[in-house]
Coordinates of C-alpha atoms and ligand atoms in Angstrom, one line a residue:
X1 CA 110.2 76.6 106.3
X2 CA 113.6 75.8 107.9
X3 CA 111.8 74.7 111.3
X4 CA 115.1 74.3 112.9
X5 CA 116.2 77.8 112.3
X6 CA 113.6 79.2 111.6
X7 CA 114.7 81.1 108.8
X8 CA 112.4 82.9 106.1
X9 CA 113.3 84.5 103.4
X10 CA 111.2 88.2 102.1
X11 CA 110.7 88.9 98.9
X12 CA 109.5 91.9 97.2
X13 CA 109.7 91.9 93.7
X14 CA 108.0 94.6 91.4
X15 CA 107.6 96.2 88.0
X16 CA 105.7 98.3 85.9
X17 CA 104.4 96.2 83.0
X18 CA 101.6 97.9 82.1
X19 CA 99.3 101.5 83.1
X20 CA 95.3 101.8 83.8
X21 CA 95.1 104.1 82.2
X22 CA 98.4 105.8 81.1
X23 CA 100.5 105.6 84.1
X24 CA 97.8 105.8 86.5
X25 CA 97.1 102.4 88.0
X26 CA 96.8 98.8 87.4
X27 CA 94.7 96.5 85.5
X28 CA 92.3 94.2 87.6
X29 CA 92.9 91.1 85.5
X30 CA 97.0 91.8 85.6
X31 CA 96.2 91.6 89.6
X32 CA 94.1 88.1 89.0
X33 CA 97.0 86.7 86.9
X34 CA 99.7 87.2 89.3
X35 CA 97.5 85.8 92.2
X36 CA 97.0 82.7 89.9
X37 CA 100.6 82.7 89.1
X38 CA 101.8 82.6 92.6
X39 CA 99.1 80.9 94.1
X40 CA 100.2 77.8 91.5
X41 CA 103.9 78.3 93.3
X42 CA 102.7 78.4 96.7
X43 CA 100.5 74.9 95.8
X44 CA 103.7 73.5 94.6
X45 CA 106.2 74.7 97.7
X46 CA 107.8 77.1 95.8
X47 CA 106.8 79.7 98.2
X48 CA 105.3 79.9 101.8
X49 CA 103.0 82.7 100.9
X50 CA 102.8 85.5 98.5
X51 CA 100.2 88.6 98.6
X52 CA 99.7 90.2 95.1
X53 CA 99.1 94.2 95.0
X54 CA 99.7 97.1 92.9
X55 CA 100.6 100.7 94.2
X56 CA 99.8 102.9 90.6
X57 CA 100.9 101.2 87.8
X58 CA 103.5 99.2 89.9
X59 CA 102.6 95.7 90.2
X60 CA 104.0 93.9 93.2
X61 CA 104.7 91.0 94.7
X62 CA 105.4 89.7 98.0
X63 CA 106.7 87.1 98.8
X64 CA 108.4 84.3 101.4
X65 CA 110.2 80.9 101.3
X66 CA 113.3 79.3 102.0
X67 CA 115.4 79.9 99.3
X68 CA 117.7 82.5 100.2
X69 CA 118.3 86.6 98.8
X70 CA 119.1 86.2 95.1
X71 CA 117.3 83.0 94.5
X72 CA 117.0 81.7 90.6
X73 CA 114.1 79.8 91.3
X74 CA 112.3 83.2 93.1
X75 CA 113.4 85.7 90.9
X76 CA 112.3 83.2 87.5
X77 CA 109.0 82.8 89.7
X78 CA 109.2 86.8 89.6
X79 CA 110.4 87.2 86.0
X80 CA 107.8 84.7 84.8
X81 CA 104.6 86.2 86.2
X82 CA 106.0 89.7 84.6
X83 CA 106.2 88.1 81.5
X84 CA 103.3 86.7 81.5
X85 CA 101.1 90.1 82.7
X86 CA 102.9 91.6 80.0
X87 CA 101.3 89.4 77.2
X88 CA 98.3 90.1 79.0
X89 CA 98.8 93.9 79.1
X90 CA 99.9 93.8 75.5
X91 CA 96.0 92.0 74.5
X92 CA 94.4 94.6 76.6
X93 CA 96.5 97.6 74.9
X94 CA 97.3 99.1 78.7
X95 CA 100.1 101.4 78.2
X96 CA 103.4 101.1 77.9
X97 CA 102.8 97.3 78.3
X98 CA 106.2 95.2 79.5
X99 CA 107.7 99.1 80.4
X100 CA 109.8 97.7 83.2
X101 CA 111.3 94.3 81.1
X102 CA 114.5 95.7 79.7
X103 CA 115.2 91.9 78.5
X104 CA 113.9 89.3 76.8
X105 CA 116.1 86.4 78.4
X106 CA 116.2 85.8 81.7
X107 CA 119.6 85.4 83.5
X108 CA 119.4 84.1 86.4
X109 CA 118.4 87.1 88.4
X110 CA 116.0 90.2 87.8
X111 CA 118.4 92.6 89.2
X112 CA 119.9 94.7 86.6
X113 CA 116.8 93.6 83.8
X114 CA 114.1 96.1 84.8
X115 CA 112.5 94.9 88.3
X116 CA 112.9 96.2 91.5
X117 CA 114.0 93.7 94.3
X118 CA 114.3 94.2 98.3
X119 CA 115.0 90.8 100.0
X120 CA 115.9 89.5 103.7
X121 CA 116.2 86.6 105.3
X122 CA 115.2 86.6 108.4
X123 CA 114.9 84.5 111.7
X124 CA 111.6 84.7 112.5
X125 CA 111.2 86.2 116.0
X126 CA 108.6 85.2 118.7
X127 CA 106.4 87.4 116.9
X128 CA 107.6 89.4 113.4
X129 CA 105.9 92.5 112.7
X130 CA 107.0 94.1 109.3
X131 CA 106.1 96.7 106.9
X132 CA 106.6 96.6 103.1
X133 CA 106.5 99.9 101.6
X134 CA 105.7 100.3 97.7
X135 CA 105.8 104.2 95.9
X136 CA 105.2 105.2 93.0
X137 CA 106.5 108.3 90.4
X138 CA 109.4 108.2 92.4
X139 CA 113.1 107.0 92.9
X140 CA 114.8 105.0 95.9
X141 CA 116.3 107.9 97.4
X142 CA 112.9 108.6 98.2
X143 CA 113.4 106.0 101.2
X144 CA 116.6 107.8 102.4
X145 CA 114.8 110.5 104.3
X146 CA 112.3 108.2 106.0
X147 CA 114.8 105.7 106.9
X148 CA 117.0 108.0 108.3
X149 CA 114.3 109.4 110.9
X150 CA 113.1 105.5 111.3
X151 CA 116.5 104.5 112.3
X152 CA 118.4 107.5 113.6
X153 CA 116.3 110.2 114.7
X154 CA 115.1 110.4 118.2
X155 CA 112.5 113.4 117.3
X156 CA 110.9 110.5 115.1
X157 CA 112.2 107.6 117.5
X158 CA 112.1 107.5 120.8
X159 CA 112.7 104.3 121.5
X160 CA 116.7 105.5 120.4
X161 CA 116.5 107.3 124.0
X162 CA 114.4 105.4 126.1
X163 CA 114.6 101.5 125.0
X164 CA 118.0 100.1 126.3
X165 CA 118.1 97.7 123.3
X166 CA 118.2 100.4 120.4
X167 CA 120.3 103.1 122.5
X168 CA 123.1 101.6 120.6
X169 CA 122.0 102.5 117.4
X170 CA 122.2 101.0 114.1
X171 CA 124.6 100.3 110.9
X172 CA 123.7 102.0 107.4
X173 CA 125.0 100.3 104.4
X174 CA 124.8 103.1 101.5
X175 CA 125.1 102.5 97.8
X176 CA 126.9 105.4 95.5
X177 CA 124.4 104.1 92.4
X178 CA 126.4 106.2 90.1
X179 CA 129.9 104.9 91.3
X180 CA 129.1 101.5 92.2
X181 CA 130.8 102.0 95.9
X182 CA 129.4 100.9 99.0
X183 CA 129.8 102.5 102.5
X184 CA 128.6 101.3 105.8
X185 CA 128.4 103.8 108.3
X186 CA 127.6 103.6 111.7
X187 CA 124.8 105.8 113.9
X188 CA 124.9 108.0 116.5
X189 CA 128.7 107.8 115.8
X190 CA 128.5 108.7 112.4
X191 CA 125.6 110.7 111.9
X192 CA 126.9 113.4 110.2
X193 CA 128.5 111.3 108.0
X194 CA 126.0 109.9 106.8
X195 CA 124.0 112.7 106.3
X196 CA 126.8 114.0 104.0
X197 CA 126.0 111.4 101.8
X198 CA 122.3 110.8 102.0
X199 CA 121.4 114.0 101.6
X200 CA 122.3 113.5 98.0
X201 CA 119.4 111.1 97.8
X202 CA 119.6 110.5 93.6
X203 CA 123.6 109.5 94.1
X204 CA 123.6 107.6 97.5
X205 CA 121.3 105.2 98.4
X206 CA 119.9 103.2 101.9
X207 CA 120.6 99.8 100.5
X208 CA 120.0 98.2 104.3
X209 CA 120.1 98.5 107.9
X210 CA 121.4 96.3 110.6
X211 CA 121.3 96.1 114.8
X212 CA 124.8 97.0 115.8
X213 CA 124.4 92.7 116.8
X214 CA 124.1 92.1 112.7
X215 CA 120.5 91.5 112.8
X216 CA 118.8 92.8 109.5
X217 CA 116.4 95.9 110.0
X218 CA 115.8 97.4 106.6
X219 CA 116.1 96.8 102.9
X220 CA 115.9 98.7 100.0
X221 CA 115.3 98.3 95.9
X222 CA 118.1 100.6 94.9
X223 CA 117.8 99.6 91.0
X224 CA 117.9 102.7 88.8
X225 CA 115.9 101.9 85.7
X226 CA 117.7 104.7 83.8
X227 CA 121.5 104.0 84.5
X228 CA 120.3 100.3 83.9
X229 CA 119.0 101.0 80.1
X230 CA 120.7 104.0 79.6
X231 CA 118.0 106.1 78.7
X232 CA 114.3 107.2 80.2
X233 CA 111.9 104.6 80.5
X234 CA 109.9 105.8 83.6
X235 CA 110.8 106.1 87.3
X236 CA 111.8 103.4 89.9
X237 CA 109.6 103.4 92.0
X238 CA 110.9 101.7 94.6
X239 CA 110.1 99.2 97.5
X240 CA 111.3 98.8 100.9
X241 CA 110.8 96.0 103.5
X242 CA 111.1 97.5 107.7
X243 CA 110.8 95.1 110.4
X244 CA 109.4 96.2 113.4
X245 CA 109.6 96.7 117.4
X246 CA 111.4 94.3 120.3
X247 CA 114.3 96.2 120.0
X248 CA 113.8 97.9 116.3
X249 CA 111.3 101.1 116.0
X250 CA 108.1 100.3 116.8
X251 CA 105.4 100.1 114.0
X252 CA 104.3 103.9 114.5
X253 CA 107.7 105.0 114.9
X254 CA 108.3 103.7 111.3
X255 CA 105.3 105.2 109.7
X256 CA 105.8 108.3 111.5
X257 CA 108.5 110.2 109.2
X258 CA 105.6 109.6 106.4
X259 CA 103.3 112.3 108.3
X260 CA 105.9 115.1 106.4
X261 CA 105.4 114.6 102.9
X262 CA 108.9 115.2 101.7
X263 CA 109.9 116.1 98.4
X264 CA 111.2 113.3 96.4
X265 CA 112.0 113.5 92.6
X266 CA 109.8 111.5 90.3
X267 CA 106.2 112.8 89.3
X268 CA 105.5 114.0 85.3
X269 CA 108.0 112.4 82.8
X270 CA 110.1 111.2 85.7
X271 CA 110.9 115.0 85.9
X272 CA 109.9 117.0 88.8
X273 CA 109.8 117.4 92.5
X274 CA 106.9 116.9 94.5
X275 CA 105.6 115.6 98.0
X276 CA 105.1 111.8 99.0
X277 CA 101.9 111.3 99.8
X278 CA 100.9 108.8 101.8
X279 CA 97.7 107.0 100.9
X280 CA 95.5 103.6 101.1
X281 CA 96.6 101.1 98.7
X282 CA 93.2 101.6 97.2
X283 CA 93.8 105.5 96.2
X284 CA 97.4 105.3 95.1
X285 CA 96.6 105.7 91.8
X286 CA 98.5 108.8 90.8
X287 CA 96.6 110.8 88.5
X288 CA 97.0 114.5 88.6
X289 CA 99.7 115.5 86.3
X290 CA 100.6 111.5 86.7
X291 CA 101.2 112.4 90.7
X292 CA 101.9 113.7 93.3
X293 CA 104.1 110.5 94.2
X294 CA 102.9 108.0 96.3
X295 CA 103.8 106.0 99.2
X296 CA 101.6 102.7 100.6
X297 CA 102.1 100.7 103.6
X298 CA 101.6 97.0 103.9
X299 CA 101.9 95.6 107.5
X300 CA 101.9 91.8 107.6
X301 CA 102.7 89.5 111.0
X302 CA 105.1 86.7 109.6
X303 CA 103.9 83.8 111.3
X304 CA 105.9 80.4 110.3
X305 CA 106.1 81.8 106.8
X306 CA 102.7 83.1 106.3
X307 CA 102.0 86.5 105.7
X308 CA 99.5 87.4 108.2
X309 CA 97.7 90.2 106.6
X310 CA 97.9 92.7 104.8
X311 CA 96.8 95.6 106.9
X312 CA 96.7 98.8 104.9
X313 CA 98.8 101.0 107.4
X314 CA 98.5 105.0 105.8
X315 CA 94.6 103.9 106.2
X316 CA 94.1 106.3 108.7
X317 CA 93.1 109.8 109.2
X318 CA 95.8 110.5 111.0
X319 CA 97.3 110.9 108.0
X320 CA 94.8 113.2 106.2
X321 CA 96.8 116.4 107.6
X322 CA 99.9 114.7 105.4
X323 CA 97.4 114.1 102.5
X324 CA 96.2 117.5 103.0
X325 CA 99.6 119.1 102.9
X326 CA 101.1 117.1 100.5
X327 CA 98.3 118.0 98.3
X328 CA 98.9 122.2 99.1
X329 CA 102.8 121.6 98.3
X330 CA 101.6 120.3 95.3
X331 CA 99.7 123.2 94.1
X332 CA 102.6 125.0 95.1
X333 CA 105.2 122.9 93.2
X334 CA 103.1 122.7 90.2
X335 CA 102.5 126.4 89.9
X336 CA 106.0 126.5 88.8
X337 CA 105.2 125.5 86.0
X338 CA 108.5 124.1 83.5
X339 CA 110.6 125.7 85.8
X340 CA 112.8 125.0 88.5
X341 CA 112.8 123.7 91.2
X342 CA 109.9 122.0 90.5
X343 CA 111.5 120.8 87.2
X344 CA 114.4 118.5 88.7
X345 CA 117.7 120.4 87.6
X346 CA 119.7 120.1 84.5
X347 CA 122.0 117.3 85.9
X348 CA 119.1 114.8 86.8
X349 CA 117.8 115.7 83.7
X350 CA 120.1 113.8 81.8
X351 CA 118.3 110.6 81.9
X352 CA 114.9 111.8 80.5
X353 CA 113.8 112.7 77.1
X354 CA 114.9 116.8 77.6
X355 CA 118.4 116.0 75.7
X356 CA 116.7 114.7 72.4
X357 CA 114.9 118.3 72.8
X358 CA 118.4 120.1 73.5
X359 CA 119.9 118.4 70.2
X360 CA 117.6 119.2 67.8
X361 CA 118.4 122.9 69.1
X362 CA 121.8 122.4 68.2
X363 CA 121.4 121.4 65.0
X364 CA 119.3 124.3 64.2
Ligands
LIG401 C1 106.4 108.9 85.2 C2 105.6 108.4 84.1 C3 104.7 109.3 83.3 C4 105.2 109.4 81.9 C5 104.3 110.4 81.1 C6 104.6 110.5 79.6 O1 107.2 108.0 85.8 O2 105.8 107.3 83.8 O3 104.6 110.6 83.9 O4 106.5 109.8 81.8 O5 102.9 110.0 81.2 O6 104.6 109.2 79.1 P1 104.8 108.9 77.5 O7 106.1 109.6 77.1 O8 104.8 107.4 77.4 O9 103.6 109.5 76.8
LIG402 MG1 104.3 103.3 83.9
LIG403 MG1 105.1 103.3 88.3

């Protein structure tokens, strides 16, 4: 660690390299060979300290060291340990082994080959709670909703009323994935704005927050598997890192917005709407009709570099009642059937397999 500064750098770097079984959940042994891969890096300074987990048939890693958003050395670190699960997932047969590695050179950086990245670097404060949030079956505008009542609703937050050193709100930065335009928008002042263009979560993206003072907040994985290979090869399934309180929401404020579970797109074939459910890292393992989407929490103390932790936050019966609901809108979503709006509509379906279908129809 930079002592003098004490600055840190938080990495979250994740992919899909392999289902157990189908798209359900992750091998064991993929989990042992990432912890030996990253344990060999923190031995050799590479990193501070990692922790290795999965949500479904996500496998992620977290990470910290000194080396700066963006890092070659990181990201190869990253790239490395996929490739190497995805040998490993190839021996074993899990499915749709090395889904996630659109490439088979690495570049320099994993953005744009398959992964899903959400860095910071941080100063470490007197004391550094943060929350890493991993779904699965689902895009990055899933985070867009949750964010939003994190970071600028006071019915979520109250600490936007009644704590003098978030009254002034915070800065959105907001990717148009489709566009490739950024916006940064400011809140209270701009709240509607911003609504205007969150709301369309699969075309505008929470990329970060910041304290009105610069300070970091929030960061987002805002990679889009499809528009990256140009065709369907399985959701996002994005990852998210909040820090938390002394002036930022406090740790229940940001797990509160989960206790709705919110309808996100994702599920079946990348295909459908249906509720995040929040669950314990060890029963996010999406099964029924390959969902309902899921959502884990990770709370770590960052101490010097270390990743004090993890505590499994959404293990908690205070969130059954969200379990429990998300579980009734599921019924209710799936007895839709094929149509919609359960089945996401025709314009989202443009990056799954429904236009090889619609071609073949033309031809007849
Ligand atoms: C969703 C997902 C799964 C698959 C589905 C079909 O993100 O990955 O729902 O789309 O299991 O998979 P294939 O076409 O590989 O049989
Ligand atoms: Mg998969
Ligand atoms: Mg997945």
């Amino acid at each position: 660690m930079k002592v003098k500064d004490k600055t840190v750098t938080l990495s979250v770097i994740k992919a899909d390299i392999g289902g157990y079984v189908g798209h359900s959940s992750s091998h064991p042994e993929i989990l042992a060979l990432a912890n030996e891969r990253l344990a060999q890096a923190k031995k050799t300074k590479k990193l501070f300290d990692f922790h290795v987990t999965s949500c479904g048939d996500d496998l992620e890693l977290i990470m910290t060291h000194d080396q700066g958003e963006d890092s070659k050395i990181i990201h190869k670190l990253a790239w490395d340990t996929f490739y190497a699960g995805t040998e490993l997932a190839k021996k074993l047969k899990l499915y749709g082994a090395g889904q996630d590695m659109l490439s088979d050179a690495f570049s320099g950086n994993v953005k744009g080959m398959g992964p899903g990245v959400a860095e910071m670097e941080i100063i470490e404060r007197k004391s550094e709670p943060i929350i890493v949030f991993m779904a699965d079956k689902t895009a990055p505008g899933a985070w867009n909703f949750p964010l939003y009542k994190m970071f600028a609703d006071p019915f979520n937050t109250i600490g936007l009323i009644i704590d003098p050193s978030m009254h002034d709100g915070f800065k959105f930065e907001i990717h148009d994935i489709k566009k490739d335009r950024n916006f940064t928008l400011s809140c209270p002042e701009e709240m509607y704005d911003l609504l205007a263009l969150i709301g369309s979560s699969e075309d505008y993206i929470i990329k970060s927050i910041h304290k009105k003072d610069g300070t970091i907040a929030a960061v987002s994985s805002t990679q889009k598997l499809a528009l990256i290979a140009g065709r369907y090869v399985g959701k996002d399934d994005p990852v998210c890192i909040v820090r938390g309180q002394s002036g930022l929401p406090a740790i229940g404020e940001i797990l509160e917005p989960f206790t709705f579970p919110h309808l996100v797109s994702g599920w079946m074939r990348g295909s459908h709407y249906g509720p995040l459910m929040p669950c314990s890292q060890k029963t996010a393992n999406p099964s029924r009709f390959d969902g309902p989407p899921r959502v884990i929490a990770y709370g770590f103390q960052v101490s010097n570099g270390m990743l004090v932790g993890p505590r499994d936050m959404f293990d908690d019966p205070s969130f059954d009642y969200a379990r429990d609901w998300a579980n009734n809108v599921a019924y209710f979503m799936r007895t839709h059937g094929p149509f919609e709006p359960h089945r996401l509509p025709s314009g989202e379906m443009e990056y799954t397999t429904l236009p090889e279908v619609l071609k073949r129809l033309k031809i007849k």
